[in-house]
Short mmCIF file of C-alpha atoms in Angstrom, two decimals:
data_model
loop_
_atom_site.label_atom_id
_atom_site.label_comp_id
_atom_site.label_asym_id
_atom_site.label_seq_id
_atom_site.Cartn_x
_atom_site.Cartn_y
_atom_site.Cartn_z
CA UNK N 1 -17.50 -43.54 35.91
CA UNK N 2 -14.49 -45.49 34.35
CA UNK N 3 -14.56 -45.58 30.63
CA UNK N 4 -12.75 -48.86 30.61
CA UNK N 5 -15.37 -50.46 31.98
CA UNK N 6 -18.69 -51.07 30.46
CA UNK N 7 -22.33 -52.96 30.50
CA UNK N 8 -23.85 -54.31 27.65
CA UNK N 9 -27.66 -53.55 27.12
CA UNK N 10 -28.97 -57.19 28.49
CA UNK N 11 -26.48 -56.61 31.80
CA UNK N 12 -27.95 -53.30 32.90
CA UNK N 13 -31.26 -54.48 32.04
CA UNK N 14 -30.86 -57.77 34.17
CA UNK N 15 -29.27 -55.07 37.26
CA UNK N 16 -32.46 -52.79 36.77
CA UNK N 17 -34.42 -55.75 37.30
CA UNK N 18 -32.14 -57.02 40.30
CA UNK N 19 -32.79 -53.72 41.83
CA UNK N 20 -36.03 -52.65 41.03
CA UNK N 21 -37.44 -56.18 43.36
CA UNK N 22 -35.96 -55.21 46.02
CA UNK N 23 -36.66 -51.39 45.82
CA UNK N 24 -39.42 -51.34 48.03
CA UNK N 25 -37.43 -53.30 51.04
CA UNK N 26 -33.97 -51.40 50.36
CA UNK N 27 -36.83 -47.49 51.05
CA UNK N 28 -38.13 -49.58 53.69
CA UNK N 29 -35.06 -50.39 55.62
CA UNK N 30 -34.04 -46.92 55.72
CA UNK N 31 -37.32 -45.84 57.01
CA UNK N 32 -37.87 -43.60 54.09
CA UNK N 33 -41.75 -42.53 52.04
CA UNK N 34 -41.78 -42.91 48.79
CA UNK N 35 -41.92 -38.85 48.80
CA UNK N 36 -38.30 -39.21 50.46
CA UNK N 37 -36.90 -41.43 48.12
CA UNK N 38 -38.30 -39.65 45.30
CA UNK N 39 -36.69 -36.36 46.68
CA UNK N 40 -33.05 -37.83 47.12
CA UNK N 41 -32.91 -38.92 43.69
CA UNK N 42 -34.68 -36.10 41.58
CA UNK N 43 -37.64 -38.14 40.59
CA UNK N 44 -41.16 -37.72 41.74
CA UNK N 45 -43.27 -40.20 44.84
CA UNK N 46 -45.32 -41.27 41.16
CA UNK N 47 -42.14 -42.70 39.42
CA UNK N 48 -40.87 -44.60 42.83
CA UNK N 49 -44.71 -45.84 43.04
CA UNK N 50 -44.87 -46.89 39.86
CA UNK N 51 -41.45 -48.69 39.68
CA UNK N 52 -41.97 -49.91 43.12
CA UNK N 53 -45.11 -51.98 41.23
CA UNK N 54 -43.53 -52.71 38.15
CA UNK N 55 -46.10 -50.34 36.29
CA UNK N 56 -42.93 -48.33 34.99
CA UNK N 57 -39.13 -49.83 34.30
CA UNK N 58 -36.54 -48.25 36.06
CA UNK N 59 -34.33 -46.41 33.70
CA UNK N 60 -30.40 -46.89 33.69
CA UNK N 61 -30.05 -42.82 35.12
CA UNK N 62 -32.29 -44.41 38.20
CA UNK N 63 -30.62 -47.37 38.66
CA UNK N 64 -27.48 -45.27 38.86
CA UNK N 65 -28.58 -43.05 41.40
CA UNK N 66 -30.48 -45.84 43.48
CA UNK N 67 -27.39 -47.80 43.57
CA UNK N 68 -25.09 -44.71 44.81
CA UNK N 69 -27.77 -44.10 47.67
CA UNK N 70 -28.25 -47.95 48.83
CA UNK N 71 -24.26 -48.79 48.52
CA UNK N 72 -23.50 -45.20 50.40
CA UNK N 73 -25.87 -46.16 53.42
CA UNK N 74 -24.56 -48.39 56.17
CA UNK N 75 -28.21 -49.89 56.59
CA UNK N 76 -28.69 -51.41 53.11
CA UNK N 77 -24.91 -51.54 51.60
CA UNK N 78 -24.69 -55.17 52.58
CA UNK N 79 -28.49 -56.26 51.37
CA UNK N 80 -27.71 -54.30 48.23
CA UNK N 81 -24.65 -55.98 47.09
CA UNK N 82 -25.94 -59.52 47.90
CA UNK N 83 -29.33 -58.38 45.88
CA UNK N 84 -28.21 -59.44 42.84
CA UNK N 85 -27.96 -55.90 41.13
CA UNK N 86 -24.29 -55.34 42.29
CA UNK N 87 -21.64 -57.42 40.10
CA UNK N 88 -17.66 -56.73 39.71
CA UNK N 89 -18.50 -55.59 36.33
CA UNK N 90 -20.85 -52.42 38.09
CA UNK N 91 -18.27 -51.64 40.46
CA UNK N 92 -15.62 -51.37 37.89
CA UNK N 93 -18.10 -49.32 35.55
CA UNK N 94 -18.31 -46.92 39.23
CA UNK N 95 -14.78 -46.74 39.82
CA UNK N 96 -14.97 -48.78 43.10
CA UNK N 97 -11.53 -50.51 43.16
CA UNK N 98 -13.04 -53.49 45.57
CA UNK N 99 -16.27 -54.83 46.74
CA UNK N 100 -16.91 -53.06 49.53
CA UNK N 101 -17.71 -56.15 51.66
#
């Protein structure tokens, strides 16, 4: 994470929402349960459920980790970036020196 970088409160919030629509089709796409998904990133098949139906916000640790997996995977990198809930500013807050287009 580069400390030069940063997101304001309303920014990650308006990511988390970016991401958290298109959760469901990023799991999806990969071919992946909910119990899957919720294994890869430390959380339990509940939590993806419940963010999956917007019964529980994604938190900014999530979104993190979400992002990592969907940017990381050749199936969704593209989808994920044109989602909305990857900007310049989130790639400079990761350390990724360009948009990896």
């Amino acid at each position: 994470m580069n400390r030069e970088c940063t997101l304001g409160k309303d920014e990650k919030q308006r990511l988390i929402h970016c991401l958290a629509k298109s959760l469901r089709g990023f799991r999806a796409t990969c071919g992946w349960s909910q119990e899957k998904l919720a294994t890869i990133i430390g959380v339990t098949r509940q939590t993806v459920l419940a963010v999956e139906n917007g019964k529980r916000e994604m938190t900014w640790t999530m979104f993190l980790a979400f992002s990592l997996l969907f940017l990381g995977n050749e199936k969704t990198r593209q989808s994920f970036i044109e989602s909305g809930a990857y900007t310049e500013e989130l790639a400079c807050f990761l350390g990724i020196s360009e948009r990896r287009r």
